[in-house]
Structures are given as C-alpha cells and as structure tokens.
C-alpha cells in the first residue's frame, strides 16, 4: 500500500473510532436516536477501512467490531420502536444561543411522513407581524410535503391591543391562501393558553420552549439569513420530541 493510501486508511480508522466512541457515549446517556445515527456512520467508516486495508488481522478485528456495533444498532432500533408504540419515546434537541441550521424544514421534516393529514398547533404568540410570518413559513413547509396535510388547527391568544385587527386579517389571509392549496385552517383564541406544542396525526408531538418564535431578527434586510432560515441565528431553546398513539384534538 502506498504511503498516501496508508494515510487515508489511518484517517478512516481515526474517524470511525471517534464516531463509534461518540455512539457509545450517547448510548450510555440513553440518547438512543442520536446514538443510532453515530453507530451507523461509524459502521460505514469501519467498512471502508476493511475494504481498504491489506492487513488480514486488522480486517478480522474490524469485522468483529462491526458485527458487535450492528447488533447494538439493531437492538436500539427495536428499543426506539417499542418506546414509540408504548408512547414513551422522547428525544431532546438543545438549540444554543446564535446557533444556525434549525429551519422548520430541518426540525420537522423527519416527522412529516406521507400519512400526515392533520396538524395541531398550540402557540400563544401568533400575534405580531413577524410571528404571523413564522406561522406562514410553517404552513408553507406543510404544503410542500411530502405529507398530504388537509387540515391545520391553530390555538393562540388574541392580541388585545392595537394589533388585534392586524392579527385577524393576517390569519384570515393565510386561511384563504391555504384554501387555494386544498388545506383548511381553523384558528381559535384562548386567554389561558401557555403551552407551546405541535402535533401531527401520525403520533409525533414536538414541544419547543419558544414555540415557532425562536429565530433572531436579521441584522438587516440584505444580510445573510434574511431569506434562508437555515442561516438565521436562533435564540437558545429546547425542543422535546415525543411519540404518542393518540393525538390530542383541540
């Protein structure tokens, strides 16, 4: 093997070992979904090592380790699936202050399977113009699919100040626009709502500490992140993902 080839294999080994080490740490911390992703990535890297190396002893060693990691990954898959069936699944995502890469698509897409046809949104702060725009962006994501959403239910608080008319007009305009795409928006107001959660009728429930309003204001109208929300800095918040057999209706 050439020196360049050897260096490449050594780099794969280091990357594979580091990824698997991270998988084991997450596994021990009961962060199973993240652990599963790391196991899968680590296995792929170690398979590349087996393919590239000429050292038979090393091939044998890594094949054994890969087999162990694959068995553990399968056990985690079964465990996660059972938790989902039992309504005990819980995944937590921490969004750090000024973090980027957390657009609605990145956050929700993996839960928006093709069978999703109904969505419930509880968020007390869909009132100001920028909050209405946040809700509109969320609705646009639902319209784009791959889910086949037909009904969206929104429960929010009423703006009792000078923005009341603006809030109603904005929601009615979103409602009319969604109707053009075959989607019905039902919105109601509650003076006692405090919780923020989003539910899909495939059983997924997402609770965001700040609701849909976790993006920071852009520095200017022509600054990076103004249009692409994957590039928009976020406020610090926590996202909790659950799976339940029964989606609560408002």
JSON list of C-alpha atoms in Angstrom, two decimals:
[
{"chain": "A", "resi": 1, "resn": "UNK", "atom": "CA", "xyz": [0.00, 0.00, 0.00]},
{"chain": "A", "resi": 2, "resn": "UNK", "atom": "CA", "xyz": [1.28, 3.46, -0.88]},
{"chain": "A", "resi": 3, "resn": "UNK", "atom": "CA", "xyz": [2.01, 5.96, 1.87]},
{"chain": "A", "resi": 4, "resn": "UNK", "atom": "CA", "xyz": [-0.89, 8.09, 0.66]},
{"chain": "A", "resi": 5, "resn": "UNK", "atom": "CA", "xyz": [-3.17, 5.06, 0.79]},
{"chain": "A", "resi": 6, "resn": "UNK", "atom": "CA", "xyz": [-1.93, 4.19, 4.26]},
{"chain": "A", "resi": 7, "resn": "UNK", "atom": "CA", "xyz": [-2.53, 7.71, 5.49]},
{"chain": "A", "resi": 8, "resn": "UNK", "atom": "CA", "xyz": [-6.06, 7.59, 4.06]},
{"chain": "A", "resi": 9, "resn": "UNK", "atom": "CA", "xyz": [-6.83, 4.32, 5.83]},
{"chain": "A", "resi": 10, "resn": "UNK", "atom": "CA", "xyz": [-5.42, 5.65, 9.10]},
{"chain": "A", "resi": 11, "resn": "UNK", "atom": "CA", "xyz": [-7.66, 8.72, 8.79]},
{"chain": "A", "resi": 12, "resn": "UNK", "atom": "CA", "xyz": [-10.69, 6.48, 8.22]},
{"chain": "A", "resi": 13, "resn": "UNK", "atom": "CA", "xyz": [-9.72, 4.41, 11.26]},
{"chain": "A", "resi": 14, "resn": "UNK", "atom": "CA", "xyz": [-9.47, 7.50, 13.45]},
{"chain": "A", "resi": 15, "resn": "UNK", "atom": "CA", "xyz": [-12.77, 8.89, 12.18]},
{"chain": "A", "resi": 16, "resn": "UNK", "atom": "CA", "xyz": [-14.51, 5.52, 12.62]},
{"chain": "A", "resi": 17, "resn": "UNK", "atom": "CA", "xyz": [-13.14, 5.02, 16.13]},
{"chain": "A", "resi": 18, "resn": "UNK", "atom": "CA", "xyz": [-14.14, 8.56, 17.17]},
{"chain": "A", "resi": 19, "resn": "UNK", "atom": "CA", "xyz": [-17.65, 8.18, 15.74]},
{"chain": "A", "resi": 20, "resn": "UNK", "atom": "CA", "xyz": [-18.19, 4.84, 17.46]},
{"chain": "A", "resi": 21, "resn": "UNK", "atom": "CA", "xyz": [-16.84, 6.26, 20.73]},
{"chain": "A", "resi": 22, "resn": "UNK", "atom": "CA", "xyz": [-19.41, 9.05, 20.46]},
{"chain": "A", "resi": 23, "resn": "UNK", "atom": "CA", "xyz": [-22.11, 6.47, 19.71]},
{"chain": "A", "resi": 24, "resn": "UNK", "atom": "CA", "xyz": [-21.25, 4.54, 22.88]},
{"chain": "A", "resi": 25, "resn": "UNK", "atom": "CA", "xyz": [-21.30, 7.75, 24.97]},
{"chain": "A", "resi": 26, "resn": "UNK", "atom": "CA", "xyz": [-24.74, 8.68, 23.64]},
{"chain": "A", "resi": 27, "resn": "UNK", "atom": "CA", "xyz": [-25.91, 5.09, 24.14]},
{"chain": "A", "resi": 28, "resn": "UNK", "atom": "CA", "xyz": [-24.86, 5.15, 27.80]},
{"chain": "A", "resi": 29, "resn": "UNK", "atom": "CA", "xyz": [-26.60, 8.51, 28.21]},
{"chain": "A", "resi": 30, "resn": "UNK", "atom": "CA", "xyz": [-29.83, 6.94, 26.85]},
{"chain": "A", "resi": 31, "resn": "UNK", "atom": "CA", "xyz": [-29.79, 9.33, 23.87]},
{"chain": "A", "resi": 32, "resn": "UNK", "atom": "CA", "xyz": [-30.67, 6.42, 21.64]},
{"chain": "A", "resi": 33, "resn": "UNK", "atom": "CA", "xyz": [-31.77, 8.16, 18.44]},
{"chain": "A", "resi": 34, "resn": "UNK", "atom": "CA", "xyz": [-28.54, 10.20, 18.25]},
{"chain": "A", "resi": 35, "resn": "UNK", "atom": "CA", "xyz": [-26.54, 7.12, 19.25]},
{"chain": "A", "resi": 36, "resn": "UNK", "atom": "CA", "xyz": [-28.09, 5.12, 16.40]},
{"chain": "A", "resi": 37, "resn": "UNK", "atom": "CA", "xyz": [-27.02, 7.72, 13.84]},
{"chain": "A", "resi": 38, "resn": "UNK", "atom": "CA", "xyz": [-23.44, 7.63, 15.16]},
{"chain": "A", "resi": 39, "resn": "UNK", "atom": "CA", "xyz": [-23.34, 3.82, 15.16]},
{"chain": "A", "resi": 40, "resn": "UNK", "atom": "CA", "xyz": [-24.48, 3.79, 11.54]},
{"chain": "A", "resi": 41, "resn": "UNK", "atom": "CA", "xyz": [-21.91, 6.39, 10.50]},
{"chain": "A", "resi": 42, "resn": "UNK", "atom": "CA", "xyz": [-19.15, 4.60, 12.43]},
{"chain": "A", "resi": 43, "resn": "UNK", "atom": "CA", "xyz": [-20.02, 1.24, 10.89]},
{"chain": "A", "resi": 44, "resn": "UNK", "atom": "CA", "xyz": [-19.87, 2.76, 7.41]},
{"chain": "A", "resi": 45, "resn": "UNK", "atom": "CA", "xyz": [-16.41, 4.23, 8.10]},
{"chain": "A", "resi": 46, "resn": "UNK", "atom": "CA", "xyz": [-15.08, 0.95, 9.51]},
{"chain": "A", "resi": 47, "resn": "UNK", "atom": "CA", "xyz": [-16.42, -0.96, 6.50]},
{"chain": "A", "resi": 48, "resn": "UNK", "atom": "CA", "xyz": [-14.34, 1.38, 4.34]},
{"chain": "A", "resi": 49, "resn": "UNK", "atom": "CA", "xyz": [-11.30, 0.51, 6.49]},
{"chain": "A", "resi": 50, "resn": "UNK", "atom": "CA", "xyz": [-11.90, -3.22, 5.98]},
{"chain": "A", "resi": 51, "resn": "UNK", "atom": "CA", "xyz": [-12.18, -2.68, 2.24]},
{"chain": "A", "resi": 52, "resn": "UNK", "atom": "CA", "xyz": [-9.01, -0.56, 2.05]},
{"chain": "A", "resi": 53, "resn": "UNK", "atom": "CA", "xyz": [-6.60, -2.42, 4.36]},
{"chain": "A", "resi": 54, "resn": "UNK", "atom": "CA", "xyz": [-4.41, -5.36, 3.32]},
{"chain": "A", "resi": 55, "resn": "UNK", "atom": "CA", "xyz": [-3.74, -6.37, 6.92]},
{"chain": "A", "resi": 56, "resn": "UNK", "atom": "CA", "xyz": [-5.72, -9.59, 7.48]},
{"chain": "A", "resi": 57, "resn": "UNK", "atom": "CA", "xyz": [-5.50, -9.32, 11.28]},
{"chain": "A", "resi": 58, "resn": "UNK", "atom": "CA", "xyz": [-6.90, -5.81, 11.11]},
{"chain": "A", "resi": 59, "resn": "UNK", "atom": "CA", "xyz": [-9.67, -6.95, 8.74]},
{"chain": "A", "resi": 60, "resn": "UNK", "atom": "CA", "xyz": [-10.65, -9.70, 11.18]},
{"chain": "A", "resi": 61, "resn": "UNK", "atom": "CA", "xyz": [-10.61, -7.31, 14.16]},
{"chain": "A", "resi": 62, "resn": "UNK", "atom": "CA", "xyz": [-12.80, -4.71, 12.49]},
{"chain": "A", "resi": 63, "resn": "UNK", "atom": "CA", "xyz": [-15.23, -7.27, 11.10]},
{"chain": "A", "resi": 64, "resn": "UNK", "atom": "CA", "xyz": [-15.79, -8.48, 14.65]},
{"chain": "A", "resi": 65, "resn": "UNK", "atom": "CA", "xyz": [-16.29, -4.94, 15.95]},
{"chain": "A", "resi": 66, "resn": "UNK", "atom": "CA", "xyz": [-18.63, -4.08, 13.06]},
{"chain": "A", "resi": 67, "resn": "UNK", "atom": "CA", "xyz": [-20.71, -7.15, 13.85]},
{"chain": "A", "resi": 68, "resn": "UNK", "atom": "CA", "xyz": [-20.97, -6.06, 17.51]},
{"chain": "A", "resi": 69, "resn": "UNK", "atom": "CA", "xyz": [-21.94, -2.50, 16.56]},
{"chain": "A", "resi": 70, "resn": "UNK", "atom": "CA", "xyz": [-24.52, -3.70, 14.03]},
{"chain": "A", "resi": 71, "resn": "UNK", "atom": "CA", "xyz": [-26.10, -5.92, 16.67]},
{"chain": "A", "resi": 72, "resn": "UNK", "atom": "CA", "xyz": [-26.28, -3.00, 19.10]},
{"chain": "A", "resi": 73, "resn": "UNK", "atom": "CA", "xyz": [-27.70, -0.69, 16.43]},
{"chain": "A", "resi": 74, "resn": "UNK", "atom": "CA", "xyz": [-30.46, -3.22, 15.69]},
{"chain": "A", "resi": 75, "resn": "UNK", "atom": "CA", "xyz": [-31.23, -3.51, 19.41]},
{"chain": "A", "resi": 76, "resn": "UNK", "atom": "CA", "xyz": [-31.52, 0.29, 19.65]},
{"chain": "A", "resi": 77, "resn": "UNK", "atom": "CA", "xyz": [-33.84, 0.38, 16.61]},
{"chain": "A", "resi": 78, "resn": "UNK", "atom": "CA", "xyz": [-36.12, -2.17, 18.28]},
{"chain": "A", "resi": 79, "resn": "UNK", "atom": "CA", "xyz": [-35.99, -0.27, 21.59]},
{"chain": "A", "resi": 80, "resn": "UNK", "atom": "CA", "xyz": [-36.90, 3.04, 19.95]},
{"chain": "A", "resi": 81, "resn": "UNK", "atom": "CA", "xyz": [-39.74, 1.41, 18.02]},
{"chain": "A", "resi": 82, "resn": "UNK", "atom": "CA", "xyz": [-41.09, -0.16, 21.23]},
{"chain": "A", "resi": 83, "resn": "UNK", "atom": "CA", "xyz": [-40.92, 3.19, 23.02]},
{"chain": "A", "resi": 84, "resn": "UNK", "atom": "CA", "xyz": [-42.88, 4.75, 20.17]},
{"chain": "A", "resi": 85, "resn": "UNK", "atom": "CA", "xyz": [-45.50, 2.01, 20.38]},
{"chain": "A", "resi": 86, "resn": "UNK", "atom": "CA", "xyz": [-45.73, 2.36, 24.16]},
{"chain": "A", "resi": 87, "resn": "UNK", "atom": "CA", "xyz": [-45.91, 6.16, 23.95]},
{"chain": "A", "resi": 88, "resn": "UNK", "atom": "CA", "xyz": [-42.62, 6.53, 25.87]},
{"chain": "A", "resi": 89, "resn": "UNK", "atom": "CA", "xyz": [-40.38, 7.89, 23.10]},
{"chain": "A", "resi": 90, "resn": "UNK", "atom": "CA", "xyz": [-38.56, 11.12, 23.99]},
{"chain": "A", "resi": 91, "resn": "UNK", "atom": "CA", "xyz": [-35.83, 12.95, 22.09]},
{"chain": "A", "resi": 92, "resn": "UNK", "atom": "CA", "xyz": [-34.41, 16.30, 23.17]},
{"chain": "A", "resi": 93, "resn": "UNK", "atom": "CA", "xyz": [-32.63, 18.83, 20.98]},
{"chain": "A", "resi": 94, "resn": "UNK", "atom": "CA", "xyz": [-30.85, 21.80, 22.52]},
{"chain": "A", "resi": 95, "resn": "UNK", "atom": "CA", "xyz": [-30.59, 24.86, 20.31]},
{"chain": "A", "resi": 96, "resn": "UNK", "atom": "CA", "xyz": [-27.73, 27.04, 21.55]},
{"chain": "A", "resi": 97, "resn": "UNK", "atom": "CA", "xyz": [-27.75, 30.84, 21.52]},
{"chain": "A", "resi": 98, "resn": "UNK", "atom": "CA", "xyz": [-26.92, 32.12, 17.99]},
{"chain": "A", "resi": 99, "resn": "UNK", "atom": "CA", "xyz": [-26.90, 28.57, 16.57]},
{"chain": "A", "resi": 100, "resn": "UNK", "atom": "CA", "xyz": [-27.83, 28.18, 12.89]},
{"chain": "A", "resi": 101, "resn": "UNK", "atom": "CA", "xyz": [-29.14, 25.25, 10.85]},
{"chain": "A", "resi": 102, "resn": "UNK", "atom": "CA", "xyz": [-32.52, 24.97, 12.57]},
{"chain": "A", "resi": 103, "resn": "UNK", "atom": "CA", "xyz": [-35.04, 25.97, 9.92]},
{"chain": "A", "resi": 104, "resn": "UNK", "atom": "CA", "xyz": [-38.53, 24.49, 10.26]},
{"chain": "A", "resi": 105, "resn": "UNK", "atom": "CA", "xyz": [-37.67, 22.02, 7.49]},
{"chain": "A", "resi": 106, "resn": "UNK", "atom": "CA", "xyz": [-34.62, 20.73, 9.38]},
{"chain": "A", "resi": 107, "resn": "UNK", "atom": "CA", "xyz": [-36.54, 20.47, 12.64]},
{"chain": "A", "resi": 108, "resn": "UNK", "atom": "CA", "xyz": [-39.81, 18.92, 11.47]},
{"chain": "A", "resi": 109, "resn": "UNK", "atom": "CA", "xyz": [-39.15, 17.16, 8.17]},
{"chain": "A", "resi": 110, "resn": "UNK", "atom": "CA", "xyz": [-38.30, 13.71, 9.53]},
{"chain": "A", "resi": 111, "resn": "UNK", "atom": "CA", "xyz": [-41.67, 13.57, 11.33]},
{"chain": "A", "resi": 112, "resn": "UNK", "atom": "CA", "xyz": [-43.76, 14.73, 8.37]},
{"chain": "A", "resi": 113, "resn": "UNK", "atom": "CA", "xyz": [-44.37, 11.36, 6.76]},
{"chain": "A", "resi": 114, "resn": "UNK", "atom": "CA", "xyz": [-46.77, 10.91, 3.85]},
{"chain": "A", "resi": 115, "resn": "UNK", "atom": "CA", "xyz": [-49.61, 9.84, 6.13]},
{"chain": "A", "resi": 116, "resn": "UNK", "atom": "CA", "xyz": [-49.73, 13.21, 7.93]},
{"chain": "A", "resi": 117, "resn": "UNK", "atom": "CA", "xyz": [-53.02, 14.87, 7.00]},
{"chain": "A", "resi": 118, "resn": "UNK", "atom": "CA", "xyz": [-53.88, 16.87, 10.12]},
{"chain": "A", "resi": 119, "resn": "UNK", "atom": "CA", "xyz": [-51.78, 19.20, 12.29]},
{"chain": "A", "resi": 120, "resn": "UNK", "atom": "CA", "xyz": [-52.48, 20.90, 15.63]},
{"chain": "A", "resi": 121, "resn": "UNK", "atom": "CA", "xyz": [-50.51, 23.98, 16.67]},
{"chain": "A", "resi": 122, "resn": "UNK", "atom": "CA", "xyz": [-50.75, 25.49, 20.16]},
{"chain": "A", "resi": 123, "resn": "UNK", "atom": "CA", "xyz": [-48.73, 28.69, 20.43]},
{"chain": "A", "resi": 124, "resn": "UNK", "atom": "CA", "xyz": [-49.83, 31.75, 22.42]},
{"chain": "A", "resi": 125, "resn": "UNK", "atom": "CA", "xyz": [-47.70, 34.10, 20.33]},
{"chain": "A", "resi": 126, "resn": "UNK", "atom": "CA", "xyz": [-49.00, 34.12, 16.78]},
{"chain": "A", "resi": 127, "resn": "UNK", "atom": "CA", "xyz": [-49.89, 37.77, 17.00]},
{"chain": "A", "resi": 128, "resn": "UNK", "atom": "CA", "xyz": [-47.24, 40.20, 15.77]},
{"chain": "A", "resi": 129, "resn": "UNK", "atom": "CA", "xyz": [-46.40, 40.53, 12.07]},
{"chain": "A", "resi": 130, "resn": "UNK", "atom": "CA", "xyz": [-43.14, 38.56, 12.32]},
{"chain": "A", "resi": 131, "resn": "UNK", "atom": "CA", "xyz": [-44.95, 35.83, 14.35]},
{"chain": "A", "resi": 132, "resn": "UNK", "atom": "CA", "xyz": [-47.61, 35.60, 11.65]},
{"chain": "A", "resi": 133, "resn": "UNK", "atom": "CA", "xyz": [-44.83, 35.26, 9.09]},
{"chain": "A", "resi": 134, "resn": "UNK", "atom": "CA", "xyz": [-43.30, 32.45, 11.16]},
{"chain": "A", "resi": 135, "resn": "UNK", "atom": "CA", "xyz": [-46.62, 30.63, 11.14]},
{"chain": "A", "resi": 136, "resn": "UNK", "atom": "CA", "xyz": [-46.94, 31.24, 7.39]},
{"chain": "A", "resi": 137, "resn": "UNK", "atom": "CA", "xyz": [-43.50, 29.70, 6.82]},
{"chain": "A", "resi": 138, "resn": "UNK", "atom": "CA", "xyz": [-44.54, 26.68, 8.89]},
{"chain": "A", "resi": 139, "resn": "UNK", "atom": "CA", "xyz": [-47.68, 26.33, 6.74]},
{"chain": "A", "resi": 140, "resn": "UNK", "atom": "CA", "xyz": [-45.61, 26.62, 3.55]},
{"chain": "A", "resi": 141, "resn": "UNK", "atom": "CA", "xyz": [-43.45, 23.73, 4.74]},
{"chain": "A", "resi": 142, "resn": "UNK", "atom": "CA", "xyz": [-46.59, 21.61, 5.27]},
{"chain": "A", "resi": 143, "resn": "UNK", "atom": "CA", "xyz": [-47.92, 22.48, 1.82]},
{"chain": "A", "resi": 144, "resn": "UNK", "atom": "CA", "xyz": [-44.65, 21.46, 0.13]},
{"chain": "A", "resi": 145, "resn": "UNK", "atom": "CA", "xyz": [-44.92, 17.93, 1.53]},
{"chain": "A", "resi": 146, "resn": "UNK", "atom": "CA", "xyz": [-44.10, 15.06, 1.42]},
{"chain": "A", "resi": 147, "resn": "UNK", "atom": "CA", "xyz": [-47.08, 14.97, 3.81]},
{"chain": "A", "resi": 148, "resn": "UNK", "atom": "CA", "xyz": [-50.62, 15.46, 2.47]},
{"chain": "A", "resi": 149, "resn": "UNK", "atom": "CA", "xyz": [-51.94, 17.93, 5.03]},
{"chain": "A", "resi": 150, "resn": "UNK", "atom": "CA", "xyz": [-55.63, 18.74, 4.66]},
{"chain": "A", "resi": 151, "resn": "UNK", "atom": "CA", "xyz": [-56.38, 20.46, 7.97]},
{"chain": "A", "resi": 152, "resn": "UNK", "atom": "CA", "xyz": [-54.38, 22.72, 10.29]},
{"chain": "A", "resi": 153, "resn": "UNK", "atom": "CA", "xyz": [-55.74, 23.69, 13.72]},
{"chain": "A", "resi": 154, "resn": "UNK", "atom": "CA", "xyz": [-54.24, 26.74, 15.42]},
{"chain": "A", "resi": 155, "resn": "UNK", "atom": "CA", "xyz": [-54.89, 27.71, 19.03]},
{"chain": "A", "resi": 156, "resn": "UNK", "atom": "CA", "xyz": [-53.30, 31.03, 20.03]},
{"chain": "A", "resi": 157, "resn": "UNK", "atom": "CA", "xyz": [-54.00, 34.08, 22.17]},
{"chain": "A", "resi": 158, "resn": "UNK", "atom": "CA", "xyz": [-55.79, 37.15, 20.93]},
{"chain": "A", "resi": 159, "resn": "UNK", "atom": "CA", "xyz": [-53.95, 40.44, 20.57]},
{"chain": "A", "resi": 160, "resn": "UNK", "atom": "CA", "xyz": [-55.99, 42.75, 22.79]},
{"chain": "A", "resi": 161, "resn": "UNK", "atom": "CA", "xyz": [-54.04, 45.86, 21.80]},
{"chain": "A", "resi": 162, "resn": "UNK", "atom": "CA", "xyz": [-53.69, 47.90, 18.63]},
{"chain": "A", "resi": 163, "resn": "UNK", "atom": "CA", "xyz": [-52.57, 44.82, 16.65]},
{"chain": "A", "resi": 164, "resn": "UNK", "atom": "CA", "xyz": [-55.86, 42.95, 17.02]},
{"chain": "A", "resi": 165, "resn": "UNK", "atom": "CA", "xyz": [-57.19, 43.81, 13.55]},
{"chain": "A", "resi": 166, "resn": "UNK", "atom": "CA", "xyz": [-53.81, 43.08, 12.01]},
{"chain": "A", "resi": 167, "resn": "UNK", "atom": "CA", "xyz": [-53.74, 39.64, 13.67]},
{"chain": "A", "resi": 168, "resn": "UNK", "atom": "CA", "xyz": [-57.22, 38.70, 12.46]},
{"chain": "A", "resi": 169, "resn": "UNK", "atom": "CA", "xyz": [-56.57, 39.98, 8.94]},
{"chain": "A", "resi": 170, "resn": "UNK", "atom": "CA", "xyz": [-53.26, 38.12, 8.77]},
{"chain": "A", "resi": 171, "resn": "UNK", "atom": "CA", "xyz": [-54.74, 34.81, 9.89]},
{"chain": "A", "resi": 172, "resn": "UNK", "atom": "CA", "xyz": [-57.68, 35.19, 7.51]},
{"chain": "A", "resi": 173, "resn": "UNK", "atom": "CA", "xyz": [-55.30, 35.87, 4.64]},
{"chain": "A", "resi": 174, "resn": "UNK", "atom": "CA", "xyz": [-53.25, 32.76, 5.49]},
{"chain": "A", "resi": 175, "resn": "UNK", "atom": "CA", "xyz": [-56.53, 30.84, 5.75]},
{"chain": "A", "resi": 176, "resn": "UNK", "atom": "CA", "xyz": [-57.64, 31.96, 2.28]},
{"chain": "A", "resi": 177, "resn": "UNK", "atom": "CA", "xyz": [-54.23, 31.25, 0.76]},
{"chain": "A", "resi": 178, "resn": "UNK", "atom": "CA", "xyz": [-54.17, 27.73, 2.23]},
{"chain": "A", "resi": 179, "resn": "UNK", "atom": "CA", "xyz": [-57.67, 27.12, 0.84]},
{"chain": "A", "resi": 180, "resn": "UNK", "atom": "CA", "xyz": [-56.22, 27.60, -2.64]},
{"chain": "A", "resi": 181, "resn": "UNK", "atom": "CA", "xyz": [-54.00, 24.58, -1.92]},
{"chain": "A", "resi": 182, "resn": "UNK", "atom": "CA", "xyz": [-56.82, 22.42, -0.61]},
{"chain": "A", "resi": 183, "resn": "UNK", "atom": "CA", "xyz": [-55.87, 22.97, 3.04]},
{"chain": "A", "resi": 184, "resn": "UNK", "atom": "CA", "xyz": [-58.32, 24.11, 5.73]},
{"chain": "A", "resi": 185, "resn": "UNK", "atom": "CA", "xyz": [-57.04, 26.35, 8.53]},
{"chain": "A", "resi": 186, "resn": "UNK", "atom": "CA", "xyz": [-59.14, 26.53, 11.69]},
{"chain": "A", "resi": 187, "resn": "UNK", "atom": "CA", "xyz": [-57.98, 29.07, 14.26]},
{"chain": "A", "resi": 188, "resn": "UNK", "atom": "CA", "xyz": [-59.28, 29.73, 17.75]},
{"chain": "A", "resi": 189, "resn": "UNK", "atom": "CA", "xyz": [-58.25, 32.03, 20.60]},
{"chain": "A", "resi": 190, "resn": "UNK", "atom": "CA", "xyz": [-57.67, 31.26, 24.26]},
{"chain": "A", "resi": 191, "resn": "UNK", "atom": "CA", "xyz": [-56.86, 33.70, 27.06]},
{"chain": "A", "resi": 192, "resn": "UNK", "atom": "CA", "xyz": [-55.37, 30.93, 29.22]},
{"chain": "A", "resi": 193, "resn": "UNK", "atom": "CA", "xyz": [-53.04, 29.20, 26.74]},
{"chain": "A", "resi": 194, "resn": "UNK", "atom": "CA", "xyz": [-49.40, 28.93, 27.90]},
{"chain": "A", "resi": 195, "resn": "UNK", "atom": "CA", "xyz": [-48.09, 25.66, 26.44]},
{"chain": "A", "resi": 196, "resn": "UNK", "atom": "CA", "xyz": [-46.41, 25.51, 23.06]},
{"chain": "A", "resi": 197, "resn": "UNK", "atom": "CA", "xyz": [-46.72, 22.27, 21.15]},
{"chain": "A", "resi": 198, "resn": "UNK", "atom": "CA", "xyz": [-47.22, 20.92, 17.65]},
{"chain": "A", "resi": 199, "resn": "UNK", "atom": "CA", "xyz": [-48.89, 17.58, 16.95]},
{"chain": "A", "resi": 200, "resn": "UNK", "atom": "CA", "xyz": [-49.17, 15.52, 13.79]},
{"chain": "A", "resi": 201, "resn": "UNK", "atom": "CA", "xyz": [-51.80, 12.80, 13.34]},
{"chain": "A", "resi": 202, "resn": "UNK", "atom": "CA", "xyz": [-49.08, 10.18, 12.81]},
{"chain": "A", "resi": 203, "resn": "UNK", "atom": "CA", "xyz": [-48.42, 10.36, 16.56]},
{"chain": "A", "resi": 204, "resn": "UNK", "atom": "CA", "xyz": [-45.48, 12.79, 16.69]},
{"chain": "A", "resi": 205, "resn": "UNK", "atom": "CA", "xyz": [-45.59, 15.69, 19.14]},
{"chain": "A", "resi": 206, "resn": "UNK", "atom": "CA", "xyz": [-42.96, 18.46, 19.24]},
{"chain": "A", "resi": 207, "resn": "UNK", "atom": "CA", "xyz": [-42.68, 20.93, 22.11]},
{"chain": "A", "resi": 208, "resn": "UNK", "atom": "CA", "xyz": [-40.43, 23.96, 21.58]},
{"chain": "A", "resi": 209, "resn": "UNK", "atom": "CA", "xyz": [-39.66, 26.17, 24.56]},
{"chain": "A", "resi": 210, "resn": "UNK", "atom": "CA", "xyz": [-40.13, 29.32, 22.48]},
{"chain": "A", "resi": 211, "resn": "UNK", "atom": "CA", "xyz": [-42.77, 27.91, 20.13]},
{"chain": "A", "resi": 212, "resn": "UNK", "atom": "CA", "xyz": [-42.27, 28.87, 16.49]},
{"chain": "A", "resi": 213, "resn": "UNK", "atom": "CA", "xyz": [-40.66, 32.14, 17.57]},
{"chain": "A", "resi": 214, "resn": "UNK", "atom": "CA", "xyz": [-37.04, 31.01, 18.09]},
{"chain": "A", "resi": 215, "resn": "UNK", "atom": "CA", "xyz": [-35.35, 32.93, 15.29]},
{"chain": "A", "resi": 216, "resn": "UNK", "atom": "CA", "xyz": [-33.49, 36.16, 15.90]},
{"chain": "A", "resi": 217, "resn": "UNK", "atom": "CA", "xyz": [-34.21, 39.32, 13.97]},
{"chain": "A", "resi": 218, "resn": "UNK", "atom": "CA", "xyz": [-31.83, 39.66, 10.99]},
{"chain": "A", "resi": 219, "resn": "UNK", "atom": "CA", "xyz": [-29.22, 42.40, 11.19]},
{"chain": "A", "resi": 220, "resn": "UNK", "atom": "CA", "xyz": [-30.54, 43.98, 8.01]},
{"chain": "A", "resi": 221, "resn": "UNK", "atom": "CA", "xyz": [-32.86, 43.42, 5.10]},
{"chain": "A", "resi": 222, "resn": "UNK", "atom": "CA", "xyz": [-29.93, 42.38, 2.91]},
{"chain": "A", "resi": 223, "resn": "UNK", "atom": "CA", "xyz": [-28.00, 40.29, 5.43]},
{"chain": "A", "resi": 224, "resn": "UNK", "atom": "CA", "xyz": [-27.37, 36.54, 5.13]},
{"chain": "A", "resi": 225, "resn": "UNK", "atom": "CA", "xyz": [-30.14, 34.64, 6.89]},
{"chain": "A", "resi": 226, "resn": "UNK", "atom": "CA", "xyz": [-32.88, 37.10, 6.00]},
{"chain": "A", "resi": 227, "resn": "UNK", "atom": "CA", "xyz": [-34.40, 34.67, 3.47]},
{"chain": "A", "resi": 228, "resn": "UNK", "atom": "CA", "xyz": [-32.79, 31.29, 4.26]},
{"chain": "A", "resi": 229, "resn": "UNK", "atom": "CA", "xyz": [-33.73, 30.36, 7.82]},
{"chain": "A", "resi": 230, "resn": "UNK", "atom": "CA", "xyz": [-31.07, 27.64, 7.98]},
{"chain": "A", "resi": 231, "resn": "UNK", "atom": "CA", "xyz": [-28.67, 30.60, 8.11]},
{"chain": "A", "resi": 232, "resn": "UNK", "atom": "CA", "xyz": [-30.69, 32.63, 10.63]},
{"chain": "A", "resi": 233, "resn": "UNK", "atom": "CA", "xyz": [-29.24, 32.72, 14.19]},
{"chain": "A", "resi": 234, "resn": "UNK", "atom": "CA", "xyz": [-31.56, 31.33, 16.88]},
{"chain": "A", "resi": 235, "resn": "UNK", "atom": "CA", "xyz": [-32.39, 32.12, 20.46]},
{"chain": "A", "resi": 236, "resn": "UNK", "atom": "CA", "xyz": [-31.43, 29.45, 22.98]},
{"chain": "A", "resi": 237, "resn": "UNK", "atom": "CA", "xyz": [-34.27, 26.99, 23.44]},
{"chain": "A", "resi": 238, "resn": "UNK", "atom": "CA", "xyz": [-35.05, 23.30, 23.93]},
{"chain": "A", "resi": 239, "resn": "UNK", "atom": "CA", "xyz": [-37.01, 21.05, 21.58]},
{"chain": "A", "resi": 240, "resn": "UNK", "atom": "CA", "xyz": [-38.66, 17.93, 23.01]},
{"chain": "A", "resi": 241, "resn": "UNK", "atom": "CA", "xyz": [-39.98, 15.26, 20.66]},
{"chain": "A", "resi": 242, "resn": "UNK", "atom": "CA", "xyz": [-42.45, 12.62, 21.80]},
{"chain": "A", "resi": 243, "resn": "UNK", "atom": "CA", "xyz": [-44.44, 9.91, 20.12]},
{"chain": "A", "resi": 244, "resn": "UNK", "atom": "CA", "xyz": [-47.91, 9.02, 21.29]},
{"chain": "A", "resi": 245, "resn": "UNK", "atom": "CA", "xyz": [-50.56, 6.70, 19.90]},
{"chain": "A", "resi": 246, "resn": "UNK", "atom": "CA", "xyz": [-53.30, 9.27, 20.33]},
{"chain": "A", "resi": 247, "resn": "UNK", "atom": "CA", "xyz": [-53.02, 12.83, 19.10]},
{"chain": "A", "resi": 248, "resn": "UNK", "atom": "CA", "xyz": [-54.98, 15.22, 21.29]},
{"chain": "A", "resi": 249, "resn": "UNK", "atom": "CA", "xyz": [-57.53, 17.33, 19.48]},
{"chain": "A", "resi": 250, "resn": "UNK", "atom": "CA", "xyz": [-58.32, 20.88, 20.47]}
]
